[in-house]
PDB file of C-alpha atoms in Angstrom:
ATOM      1  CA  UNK A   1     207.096 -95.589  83.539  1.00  0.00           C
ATOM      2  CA  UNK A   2     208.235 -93.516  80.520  1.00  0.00           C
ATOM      3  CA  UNK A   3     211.320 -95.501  80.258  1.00  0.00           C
ATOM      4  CA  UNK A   4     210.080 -96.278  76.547  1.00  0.00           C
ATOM      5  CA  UNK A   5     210.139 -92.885  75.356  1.00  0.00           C
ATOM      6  CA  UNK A   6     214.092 -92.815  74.732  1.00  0.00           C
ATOM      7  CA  UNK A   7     213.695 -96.130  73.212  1.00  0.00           C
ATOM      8  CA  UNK A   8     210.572 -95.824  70.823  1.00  0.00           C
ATOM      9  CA  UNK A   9     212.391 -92.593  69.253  1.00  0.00           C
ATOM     10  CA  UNK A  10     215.194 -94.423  68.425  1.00  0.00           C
ATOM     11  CA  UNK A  11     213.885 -97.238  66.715  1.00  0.00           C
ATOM     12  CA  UNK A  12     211.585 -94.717  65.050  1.00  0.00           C
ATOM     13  CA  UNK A  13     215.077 -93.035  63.940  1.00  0.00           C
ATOM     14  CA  UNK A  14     216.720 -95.834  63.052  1.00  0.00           C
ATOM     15  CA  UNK A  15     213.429 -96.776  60.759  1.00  0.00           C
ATOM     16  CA  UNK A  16     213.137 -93.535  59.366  1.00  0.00           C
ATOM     17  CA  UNK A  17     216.767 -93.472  58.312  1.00  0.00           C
ATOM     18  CA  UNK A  18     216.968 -96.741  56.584  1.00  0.00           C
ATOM     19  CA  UNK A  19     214.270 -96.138  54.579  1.00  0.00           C
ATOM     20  CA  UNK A  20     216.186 -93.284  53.583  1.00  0.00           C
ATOM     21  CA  UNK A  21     212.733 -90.906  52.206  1.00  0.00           C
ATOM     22  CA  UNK A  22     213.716 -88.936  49.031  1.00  0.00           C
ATOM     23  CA  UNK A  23     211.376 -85.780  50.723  1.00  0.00           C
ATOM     24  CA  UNK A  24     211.859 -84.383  54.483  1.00  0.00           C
ATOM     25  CA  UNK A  25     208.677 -84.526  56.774  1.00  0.00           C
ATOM     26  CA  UNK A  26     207.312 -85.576  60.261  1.00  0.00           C
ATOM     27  CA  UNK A  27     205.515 -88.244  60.914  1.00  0.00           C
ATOM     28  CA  UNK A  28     203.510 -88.357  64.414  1.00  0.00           C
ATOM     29  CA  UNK A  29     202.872 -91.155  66.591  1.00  0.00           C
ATOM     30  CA  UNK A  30     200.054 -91.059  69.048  1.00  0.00           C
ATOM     31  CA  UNK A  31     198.779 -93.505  71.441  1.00  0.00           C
ATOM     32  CA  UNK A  32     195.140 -93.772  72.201  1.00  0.00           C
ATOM     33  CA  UNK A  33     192.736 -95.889  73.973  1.00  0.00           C
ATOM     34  CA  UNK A  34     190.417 -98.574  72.791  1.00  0.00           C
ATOM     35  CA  UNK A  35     187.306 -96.084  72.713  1.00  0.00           C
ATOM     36  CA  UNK A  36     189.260 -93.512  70.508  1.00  0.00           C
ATOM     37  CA  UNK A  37     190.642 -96.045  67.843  1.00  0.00           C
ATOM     38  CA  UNK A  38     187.254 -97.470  67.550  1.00  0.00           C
ATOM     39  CA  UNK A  39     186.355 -94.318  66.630  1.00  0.00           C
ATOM     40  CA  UNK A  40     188.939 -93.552  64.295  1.00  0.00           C
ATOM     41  CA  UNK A  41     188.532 -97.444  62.657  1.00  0.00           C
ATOM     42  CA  UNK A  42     184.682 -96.961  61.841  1.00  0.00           C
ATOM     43  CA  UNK A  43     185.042 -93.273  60.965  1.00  0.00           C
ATOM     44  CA  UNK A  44     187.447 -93.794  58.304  1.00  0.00           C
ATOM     45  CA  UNK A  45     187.505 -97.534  57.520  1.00  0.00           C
ATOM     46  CA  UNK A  46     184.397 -98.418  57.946  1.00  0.00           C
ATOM     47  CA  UNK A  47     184.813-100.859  60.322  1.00  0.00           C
ATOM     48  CA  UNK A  48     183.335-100.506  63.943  1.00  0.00           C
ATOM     49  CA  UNK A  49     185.848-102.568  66.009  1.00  0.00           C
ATOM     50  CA  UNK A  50     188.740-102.373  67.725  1.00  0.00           C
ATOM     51  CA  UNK A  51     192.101-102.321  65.738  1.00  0.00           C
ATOM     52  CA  UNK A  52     195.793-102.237  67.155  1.00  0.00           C
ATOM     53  CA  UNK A  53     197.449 -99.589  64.630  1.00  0.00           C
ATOM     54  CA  UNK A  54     195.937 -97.180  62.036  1.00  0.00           C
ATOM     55  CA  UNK A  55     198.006 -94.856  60.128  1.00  0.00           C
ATOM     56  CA  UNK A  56     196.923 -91.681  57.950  1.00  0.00           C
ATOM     57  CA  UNK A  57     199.017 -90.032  55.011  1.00  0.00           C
ATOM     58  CA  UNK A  58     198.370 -86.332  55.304  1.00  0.00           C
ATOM     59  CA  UNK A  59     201.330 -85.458  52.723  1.00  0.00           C
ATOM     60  CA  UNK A  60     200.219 -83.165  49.979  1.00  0.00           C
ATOM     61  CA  UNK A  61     201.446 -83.906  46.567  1.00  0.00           C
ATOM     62  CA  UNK A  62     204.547 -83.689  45.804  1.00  0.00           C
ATOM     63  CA  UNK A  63     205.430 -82.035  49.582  1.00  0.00           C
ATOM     64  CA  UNK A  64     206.974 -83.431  52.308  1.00  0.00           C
ATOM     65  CA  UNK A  65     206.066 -86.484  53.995  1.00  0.00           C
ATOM     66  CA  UNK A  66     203.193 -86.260  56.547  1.00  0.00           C
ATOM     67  CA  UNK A  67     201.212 -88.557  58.292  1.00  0.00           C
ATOM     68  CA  UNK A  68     200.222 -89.691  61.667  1.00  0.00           C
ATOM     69  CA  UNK A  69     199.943 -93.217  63.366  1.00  0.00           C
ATOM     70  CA  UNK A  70     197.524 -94.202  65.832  1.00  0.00           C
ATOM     71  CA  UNK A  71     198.160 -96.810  68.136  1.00  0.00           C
ATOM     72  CA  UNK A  72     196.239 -98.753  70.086  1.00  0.00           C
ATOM     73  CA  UNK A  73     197.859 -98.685  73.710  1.00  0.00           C
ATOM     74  CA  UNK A  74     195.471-101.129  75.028  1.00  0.00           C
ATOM     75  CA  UNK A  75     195.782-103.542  71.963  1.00  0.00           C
ATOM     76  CA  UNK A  76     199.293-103.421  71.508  1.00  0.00           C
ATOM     77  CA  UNK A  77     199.855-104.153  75.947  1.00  0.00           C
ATOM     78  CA  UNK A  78     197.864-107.287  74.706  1.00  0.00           C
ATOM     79  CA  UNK A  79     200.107-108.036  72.136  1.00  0.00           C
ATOM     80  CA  UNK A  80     202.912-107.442  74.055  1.00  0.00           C
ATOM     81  CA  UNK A  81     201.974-109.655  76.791  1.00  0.00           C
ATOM     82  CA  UNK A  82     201.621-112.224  74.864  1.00  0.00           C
ATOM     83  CA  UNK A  83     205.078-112.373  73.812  1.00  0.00           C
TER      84      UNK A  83
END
């Protein structure tokens, strides 16, 4: 269900706030599946596997913070499970 909505924002929050940035921004978070992170992992890194998380700063100097993180939905149920 989308029960984890209410739940990932807050600890995304709560994270934001205790690292207390000196600059305002927006940071996305968007989950993707195993073919799309792939993707993303060789495109940018190089490296033509699978990955659980991949994050990208998009800030411009001296702007606000911007960025996005990818994660892998597929990878991280894995993780999860194994928990």
């Amino acid at each position: 269900g989308e029960g984890w909505r209410p739940r990932f924002r807050s600890i995304a929050r709560d994270l934001w706030r205790a690292e207390r940035p000196r600059r305002e921004g927006r940071i996305g978070i968007i989950f993707v599946g195993s073919d799309r992170i792939r993707r993303l992992n060789r495109d940018f890194r190089g490296k033509d596997r699978v990955t659980d998380v991949l994050s990208f700063d998009l800030s411009d100097e001296g702007g606000a913070i911007e960025g996005e993180i990818y994660v892998g939905a597929d990878i991280a149920r894995k993780v999860k499970s194994r928990r």
